[in-house]
Amino acid sequence: MNSAGYLGPDGKRGVVNLKDATNKAAEIPGKSPLIVSLGDSYISGEAGRWAGNVMIQTDFWRTNAGTSSAYDDVGKDEAIRDCHRSFEAEVNIRASGTTSVNLACSGAETASYASKNVWKPGVDFEPRVTPDGVTVYGQAQLLRNLAKANSGRISMVLLSIGGNDFSFGTIVGKCVEAFIAGASHCSDDPSVTGLVQNTVPANQAKIAAAIGRVIDAVGDNAGEPWTLMVQDYPSPVADSKNIRYPKESYARWSGGGCPMYNADLDWANGTALRLIDGAVRGAVSDARAAHPKAKIEMLELKDALNGHRLCEINTYPMDSQDSPVGSWDLTGAVNNAEWVQSIRALGQAINSELVIWPFRTQESLHPNYWGQRAYQSCILQAYGNGKSVRGGACLLAGPGLDAQKRPNMKLIAEASLAPAPGSGKPGKVRDLGLDKKTSNKAVIRWRQPKDAQSGTLYAYQLRRPKSTWSGWASIGRSRALHLATSRPGRYQVKVAAQVGDMRGNARQVTFRVN
């Protein structure tokens, strides 16, 4: 359970046992630089077996880019059951002369925990003794043991963490259940919206602390420079303007695997995801301040899947009559394929998970084979020769595949998103106002400042009149805020533009929900 698979520079796979740093099995043969991934299902390789979706379960062969053993990272088994570290996980960039190691685990939070007797190692140093008497550790401890046993070889660490602390899977489940049952919008339910809107400061602090533990785990790396690359989360499903099902009909479930209302799609994309990604970016800023000597970069994935999200227009299941090709391995298949696994809401309980043979419920809404290979392309660009690793925004560059048979992606370097030297604070947002409202939900929109730069972000505060303002919450580059509340009455919102660590003066709007 303390083991992990690795992919060597020769393309061969191996296993490293990280139960302690002095164990010879913790050493990876050779002297190649190590690229290591830590975190949750959005980096472990969840859904990496499938290259697209199908409507009919028995048509799975059309998208089967892997095998039934796709998640077996240590020989013919998983090191930790249900971590789903697939061979196509993004860490396996196959950069010349490097070895990749995957320590991530599907379902992981910032702190370790056990779920139904299944160990979910978090990004911490937590030890736990299993019922079998085996001591297992959190991912940070495994990374520490790897770094000590392979002194000076850590070159880059990739980290994706925080989504499960926000209970993103629970949120999606509630939204799906509401649609299938014909119930009210999940975005009208404060018990759902509050999982994100009420927890940003606490979860940002957890993510920042996890980043700090990664830095502590690697330390000075025997004097060799290394880079921590923290990534945010992509939009996995189309919003109401880009969904290929204009009507909120049964076809969204039976044909597309995206059973969600328009309002819930827009809240998930426009508010929930922006707040989660804002917390990640805020945690990176906090960690940079707390660890000024560490090299911490940011890989922005929030728009990386746009054009190939689940149920997005011009994408189709492989067994649909609208699909130009009928199998993932045919020329051009990537162009109209969905790069996100469809939502499979019902299944048979096998061990600790739901299974709709051969699909698994936990694969739902995760970047699949194409999505993970798209990330590999951007990470490879970010890594370069390993000496000047850079962050940036990962975006689709065009149709087709590159020379490595990965989707054509481009990395817009983070340096080009930063403010010019001496640029000062950004100006105020323009035309801040109430766009629309329902009985308990309001949409606030604004335009960017006149002097807006490419790296402009936005943050907001909320309060009821005469009460205390909430802390600033980042919402990334979105210029819309979807707010839901169970309490009718007047509310006040402040919105400010932000570039780097400099925040401009805020504008304020007052609105009422009934």
XYZ file of C-alpha atoms in Angstrom:
514
model
C 0.000 0.000 0.000
C 3.032 2.274 0.209
C 4.088 1.394 -3.327
C 3.680 3.328 -6.562
C 4.305 2.731 -10.221
C 6.803 4.690 -12.282
C 7.540 5.136 -15.980
C 11.243 5.232 -16.829
C 13.016 7.136 -19.611
C 13.194 3.896 -21.607
C 9.396 3.626 -21.568
C 9.454 0.681 -19.186
C 7.289 0.551 -16.089
C 8.484 -0.296 -12.610
C 7.402 -0.270 -8.972
C 8.915 1.648 -6.080
C 8.180 0.768 -2.440
C 8.141 3.879 -0.246
C 7.499 2.397 3.182
C 10.705 4.108 4.346
C 13.550 6.114 2.828
C 16.290 3.599 3.685
C 14.614 0.698 1.913
C 16.490 -0.216 -1.279
C 13.140 -0.736 -2.968
C 12.544 3.011 -2.597
C 15.380 3.718 -5.029
C 14.552 4.130 -8.702
C 17.317 2.759 -10.952
C 19.411 5.264 -12.860
C 19.955 8.972 -12.373
C 17.083 10.408 -14.402
C 15.216 13.477 -13.037
C 11.924 12.578 -11.331
C 8.549 14.153 -12.078
C 6.019 13.287 -9.369
C 2.258 13.794 -9.129
C 0.277 14.168 -5.909
C -3.371 14.857 -5.197
C -6.793 13.629 -6.173
C -8.702 12.000 -9.031
C -8.162 14.949 -11.365
C -4.478 14.056 -11.523
C -4.358 10.373 -10.565
C -5.573 9.225 -13.988
C -9.236 8.538 -13.195
C -11.149 7.679 -16.423
C -7.892 7.408 -18.396
C -9.067 4.117 -19.849
C -11.762 5.708 -22.030
C -11.274 7.873 -25.141
C -14.767 9.313 -25.471
C -18.244 8.113 -24.514
C -20.955 5.783 -25.775
C -24.718 5.821 -25.303
C -25.098 2.037 -25.256
C -23.123 0.258 -22.580
C -22.152 -2.717 -24.766
C -20.558 -0.337 -27.287
C -17.748 0.303 -24.812
C -15.209 -1.134 -27.270
C -15.551 2.034 -29.359
C -13.828 4.074 -26.637
C -11.708 1.435 -24.915
C -8.213 2.932 -25.120
C -7.072 0.868 -22.137
C -7.877 -2.511 -20.659
C -9.605 -3.853 -17.577
C -6.230 -3.561 -15.835
C -5.732 0.098 -16.781
C -5.550 1.162 -13.132
C -3.106 -1.549 -12.023
C -0.104 0.618 -11.228
C 1.991 -2.024 -9.450
C 2.107 -5.040 -11.712
C -1.240 -6.813 -11.824
C -2.853 -4.851 -9.010
C -3.407 -1.380 -7.588
C -1.079 -0.210 -4.835
C -4.125 1.252 -3.105
C -7.547 0.057 -4.155
C -9.597 2.596 -6.143
C -6.808 5.195 -6.421
C -7.111 4.615 -10.196
C -3.610 5.694 -11.197
C -3.931 5.017 -14.910
C -1.071 4.689 -17.378
C -2.333 7.797 -19.190
C -2.226 9.976 -16.069
C -0.922 13.429 -16.923
C 2.344 12.950 -15.027
C 3.483 10.495 -17.710
C 4.636 13.218 -20.096
C 7.453 10.975 -21.375
C 9.894 13.887 -21.499
C 13.261 12.743 -22.754
C 15.444 11.472 -19.962
C 12.849 11.717 -17.160
C 11.080 9.232 -14.913
C 7.515 9.882 -13.733
C 6.039 8.674 -10.432
C 2.323 8.795 -9.585
C 1.436 9.119 -5.877
C -2.034 10.626 -6.389
C -5.247 8.895 -5.345
C -8.822 9.265 -6.507
C -10.959 10.635 -3.687
C -8.056 12.244 -1.838
C -8.539 15.370 0.258
C -5.881 17.599 1.783
C -5.914 15.311 4.858
C -5.829 11.498 4.863
C -8.900 9.470 5.793
C -10.390 5.997 5.405
C -13.621 5.418 3.464
C -15.356 2.051 3.836
C -12.053 0.525 4.918
C -10.352 1.926 1.821
C -7.342 4.141 2.559
C -7.421 7.581 0.956
C -3.985 9.136 1.496
C -4.111 12.921 1.617
C -1.301 15.400 1.081
C 0.034 14.973 4.587
C 2.396 12.853 6.669
C -0.377 10.885 8.377
C 0.442 7.275 9.357
C -2.314 4.705 9.804
C -2.247 1.063 10.798
C -4.620 -1.075 8.723
C -6.601 -3.991 10.179
C -3.901 -6.221 8.655
C -1.239 -4.463 10.721
C 0.318 -2.558 7.807
C 1.378 1.045 8.440
C 0.406 3.297 5.536
C 1.197 6.961 5.016
C -0.124 10.113 3.444
C 1.176 11.266 0.070
C 3.504 13.893 1.544
C 5.301 11.221 3.561
C 5.615 8.991 0.490
C 7.079 11.957 -1.385
C 9.516 12.614 1.464
C 10.688 9.003 1.394
C 11.046 9.152 -2.398
C 13.086 12.355 -2.207
C 15.422 10.992 0.487
C 15.947 7.661 -1.257
C 16.642 9.386 -4.592
C 18.634 12.378 -3.406
C 18.777 15.379 -5.713
C 16.572 13.832 -8.413
C 13.216 15.544 -7.830
C 12.766 17.953 -10.746
C 9.042 18.801 -10.708
C 6.077 17.959 -8.492
C 2.537 18.268 -9.883
C -0.267 18.874 -7.383
C -4.055 18.855 -7.744
C -5.915 19.092 -4.437
C -8.891 20.797 -2.825
C -11.870 19.749 -4.944
C -12.898 16.980 -2.561
C -12.515 19.299 0.434
C -15.243 21.373 -1.255
C -17.316 18.164 -1.671
C -17.484 18.724 -5.430
C -18.555 15.108 -6.024
C -21.420 15.485 -3.544
C -22.508 18.695 -5.252
C -22.618 17.048 -8.679
C -24.492 14.088 -7.233
C -27.172 16.355 -5.753
C -27.578 18.183 -9.062
C -27.915 14.908 -10.973
C -30.408 13.515 -8.468
C -32.517 16.681 -8.742
C -32.731 16.397 -12.538
C -33.522 12.680 -12.586
C -36.191 13.083 -9.902
C -37.696 16.193 -11.499
C -37.007 18.092 -8.286
C -35.963 21.712 -7.751
C -32.631 23.042 -8.958
C -29.699 22.060 -6.778
C -28.456 25.638 -7.166
C -31.576 26.740 -5.261
C -30.646 24.512 -2.322
C -28.498 26.330 0.262
C -27.304 22.995 1.673
C -25.663 22.424 -1.725
C -24.494 25.926 -2.607
C -23.182 26.438 0.909
C -20.685 23.604 0.435
C -18.766 26.021 -1.780
C -19.916 29.530 -0.973
C -19.508 29.172 2.802
C -16.196 27.287 2.861
C -13.768 29.248 0.666
C -11.545 30.730 3.423
C -11.279 27.446 5.345
C -10.529 25.353 2.268
C -8.072 27.883 0.877
C -6.161 27.577 4.142
C -6.212 23.760 3.871
C -4.857 23.870 0.324
C -2.124 26.341 1.301
C -1.135 24.076 4.195
C -0.984 21.073 1.838
C 1.290 23.025 -0.507
C 3.520 23.788 2.470
C 3.736 20.098 3.345
C 4.830 19.252 -0.214
C 7.608 21.842 0.083
C 8.651 20.394 3.444
C 8.620 16.866 2.013
C 11.119 17.619 -0.747
C 13.133 20.210 1.173
C 16.292 21.503 -0.458
C 16.464 18.369 -2.666
C 20.211 17.990 -2.009
C 20.755 21.481 -3.355
C 19.132 20.778 -6.726
C 16.414 23.200 -7.865
C 12.910 21.815 -8.252
C 9.505 23.258 -9.131
C 6.102 22.721 -7.543
C 3.367 23.025 -10.190
C -0.088 23.507 -8.631
C -3.045 23.108 -10.978
C -6.638 24.236 -10.722
C -9.727 22.398 -11.981
C -11.241 22.376 -15.483
C -14.835 22.918 -16.458
C -15.924 19.308 -17.186
C -19.454 19.835 -18.551
C -20.945 22.368 -20.954
C -22.903 25.359 -19.704
C -26.441 26.118 -20.883
C -25.246 28.149 -23.889
C -23.004 25.391 -25.210
C -24.872 22.189 -24.355
C -25.930 20.166 -27.395
C -29.364 19.473 -25.879
C -31.260 22.798 -26.028
C -34.180 21.320 -24.086
C -33.954 20.092 -20.518
C -35.158 16.677 -21.649
C -34.599 13.030 -20.818
C -32.070 12.888 -23.676
C -29.532 14.643 -21.458
C -29.507 11.537 -19.298
C -30.168 8.683 -21.739
C -28.146 10.032 -24.642
C -25.536 12.308 -23.171
C -24.886 11.320 -19.588
C -25.253 14.941 -18.465
C -28.518 14.998 -16.474
C -28.428 18.554 -15.103
C -30.669 21.597 -15.380
C -29.477 24.701 -17.238
C -29.470 26.774 -14.060
C -27.380 24.160 -12.284
C -24.914 23.893 -15.166
C -24.445 27.657 -15.094
C -24.072 27.787 -11.318
C -21.568 24.905 -11.349
C -19.488 26.558 -14.082
C -20.002 30.208 -13.213
C -19.837 30.142 -9.425
C -18.860 26.797 -7.854
C -15.913 26.074 -10.128
C -14.742 29.701 -10.093
C -14.748 29.786 -6.302
C -12.896 26.476 -6.044
C -10.298 27.583 -8.588
C -10.073 30.944 -6.853
C -9.307 29.188 -3.582
C -6.541 27.206 -5.289
C -5.028 30.361 -6.767
C -5.367 32.148 -3.427
C -3.635 29.230 -1.701
C -0.764 29.478 -4.180
C -0.383 33.177 -3.363
C -0.431 32.386 0.360
C 2.160 29.629 -0.081
C 4.444 31.878 -2.115
C 4.371 34.424 0.679
C 5.039 31.777 3.334
C 7.801 30.037 1.327
C 9.598 32.790 -0.619
C 12.525 30.531 -1.561
C 10.348 27.831 -3.087
C 9.582 27.866 -6.819
C 5.802 27.527 -7.035
C 4.131 27.751 -10.439
C 0.442 27.618 -11.401
C -1.020 25.516 -14.225
C -4.429 26.915 -15.123
C -6.657 24.159 -16.518
C -10.063 25.763 -16.072
C -10.619 26.281 -19.822
C -8.405 23.463 -21.109
C -11.314 21.166 -22.030
C -13.531 23.844 -23.578
C -14.797 22.620 -26.944
C -14.665 18.984 -25.779
C -16.568 19.056 -22.498
C -19.290 16.575 -21.690
C -22.403 17.229 -23.839
C -20.829 20.238 -25.543
C -22.068 21.190 -29.003
C -20.118 19.593 -31.868
C -19.064 16.667 -29.668
C -20.825 13.305 -29.783
C -20.827 9.829 -28.233
C -18.883 7.433 -30.453
C -21.971 5.315 -31.142
C -24.120 8.312 -32.081
C -25.245 8.673 -35.697
C -23.861 12.220 -35.551
C -20.332 11.082 -34.741
C -18.030 11.356 -37.789
C -16.117 8.248 -36.687
C -17.222 5.198 -34.758
C -14.109 4.274 -32.813
C -11.524 6.146 -30.787
C -8.533 4.813 -32.763
C -9.697 6.035 -36.177
C -8.191 9.119 -37.800
C -9.895 12.300 -36.616
C -11.638 10.658 -33.660
C -10.232 13.240 -31.245
C -11.860 16.154 -33.082
C -15.477 15.438 -32.142
C -14.945 13.277 -29.083
C -15.832 14.282 -25.547
C -12.703 14.503 -23.421
C -14.700 14.020 -20.207
C -16.333 10.801 -19.025
C -20.139 10.835 -18.932
C -22.081 10.786 -15.663
C -23.198 7.284 -14.733
C -25.587 7.799 -11.874
C -26.727 4.264 -11.184
C -24.789 1.050 -10.843
C -24.131 -2.164 -8.975
C -22.154 -2.003 -5.736
C -18.951 -4.030 -6.086
C -16.512 -3.795 -3.199
C -16.495 -0.092 -2.312
C -17.720 1.430 -5.577
C -20.594 1.501 -8.013
C -19.992 -0.226 -11.338
C -21.987 -0.165 -14.566
C -19.943 -2.782 -16.346
C -17.415 -2.023 -17.636
C -17.735 1.596 -16.477
C -17.314 2.812 -12.908
C -19.377 5.539 -11.329
C -16.340 7.254 -9.858
C -15.017 7.823 -13.392
C -17.886 10.251 -14.050
C -16.971 13.841 -15.004
C -13.232 13.168 -15.115
C -10.903 13.977 -18.001
C -10.571 10.772 -20.017
C -7.753 9.489 -22.251
C -7.918 12.523 -24.539
C -8.249 15.006 -21.687
C -5.295 13.559 -19.826
C -3.137 13.484 -22.944
C -4.095 17.118 -23.567
C -2.755 17.954 -20.114
C 0.417 16.003 -20.885
C 0.991 18.284 -23.861
C 0.760 21.433 -21.732
C 2.869 19.989 -18.915
C 5.542 19.001 -21.410
C 5.567 22.598 -22.678
C 5.720 23.873 -19.105
C 8.595 21.543 -18.237
C 10.769 22.355 -21.242
C 14.256 21.106 -20.475
C 13.544 21.035 -16.745
C 15.782 24.019 -16.020
C 13.237 26.797 -16.501
C 9.843 25.304 -15.662
C 7.047 27.820 -16.194
C 3.364 27.972 -15.337
C 0.552 29.240 -17.523
C -2.893 28.649 -18.969
C -3.486 25.414 -20.899
C -5.756 25.941 -23.930
C -6.832 24.099 -27.070
C -4.671 25.153 -30.032
C -6.607 23.465 -32.818
C -7.951 20.155 -34.145
C -5.982 16.984 -34.623
C -3.005 15.498 -32.841
C 0.571 16.664 -32.390
C 3.721 14.680 -33.124
C 3.318 12.729 -29.867
C -0.279 11.816 -30.808
C -1.674 14.141 -28.173
C -4.348 16.805 -28.732
C -2.963 20.069 -30.081
C -2.651 22.317 -27.036
C -0.874 25.552 -26.250
C 0.516 26.896 -22.997
C 0.167 30.630 -22.502
C 2.982 31.340 -20.079
C 1.941 32.797 -16.735
C 4.557 35.505 -17.213
C 2.499 36.868 -20.109
C -0.538 37.037 -17.820
C 1.267 39.070 -15.163
C 1.086 42.869 -14.854
C 3.737 45.039 -16.447
C 6.350 46.415 -14.016
C 5.111 49.541 -12.276
C 1.584 49.106 -13.611
C 0.041 49.806 -10.200
C -3.403 48.763 -9.080
C -6.065 47.897 -11.665
C -8.997 50.232 -12.111
C -12.556 49.679 -10.948
C -14.852 47.212 -12.677
C -17.500 48.848 -14.847
C -21.294 48.540 -15.007
C -21.605 46.348 -11.911
C -25.247 45.401 -11.497
C -27.972 42.830 -11.044
C -28.457 40.869 -14.261
C -31.396 38.711 -13.187
C -32.869 37.036 -10.138
C -35.263 34.311 -9.072
C -36.913 33.707 -5.724
C -33.651 32.982 -3.954
C -30.894 33.470 -6.510
C -29.246 36.463 -8.147
C -26.764 36.846 -11.004
C -24.370 39.785 -10.738
C -22.403 40.867 -13.824
C -19.833 43.546 -14.653
C -17.418 44.652 -17.333
C -13.672 44.707 -16.967
C -11.843 47.926 -16.045
C -10.766 50.167 -18.900
C -7.130 49.390 -18.123
C -7.701 45.623 -17.765
C -4.684 43.447 -18.539
C -4.667 39.846 -19.680
C -3.914 38.706 -16.133
C -6.858 40.464 -14.482
C -8.742 38.372 -11.926
C -11.815 39.278 -9.871
C -12.815 38.865 -6.236
C -15.962 39.611 -4.249
C -17.323 40.205 -0.754
C -20.923 39.664 0.376
C -22.991 40.812 3.355
C -26.461 41.688 4.548
C -26.740 45.419 5.314
C -25.196 46.405 8.668
C -23.579 42.991 9.092
C -19.890 42.182 8.656
C -18.444 41.775 5.185
C -17.291 38.265 4.286
C -13.627 37.783 3.401
C -12.524 38.337 -0.173
C -13.185 35.294 -2.362
C -11.483 34.973 -5.737
C -13.604 34.042 -8.763
C -10.856 33.916 -11.350
C -11.449 35.581 -14.716
C -15.215 35.150 -14.744
C -17.180 38.430 -14.886
C -20.384 36.929 -13.504
C -21.359 35.769 -10.044
C -24.291 33.409 -9.349
C -25.388 33.748 -5.724
C -27.948 31.545 -3.980
C -29.374 32.076 -0.501
C -32.115 30.620 1.678
C -32.716 33.956 3.448
C -34.828 36.570 1.641
C -33.998 40.230 1.943
C -31.430 42.805 0.862
C -27.788 41.958 0.152
C -24.690 43.929 -0.744
C -21.848 42.745 -2.966
C -18.443 44.308 -3.554
C -16.457 43.350 -6.652
C -12.836 44.299 -7.276
C -10.340 43.619 -10.051
C -7.015 42.092 -9.064
C -3.675 41.642 -10.826
C -1.054 39.632 -8.977
C -1.207 40.653 -5.329
C -2.594 44.131 -6.135
C -6.351 44.629 -5.797
C -8.080 47.707 -7.169
C -10.830 49.677 -5.454
C -14.144 47.866 -5.257
C -17.542 48.777 -6.628
C -20.672 47.860 -4.697
C -24.198 46.867 -5.635
C -27.269 46.245 -3.454
C -30.005 43.814 -4.480
C -32.969 42.000 -2.972
C -34.127 38.398 -3.194
C -37.687 37.527 -2.254
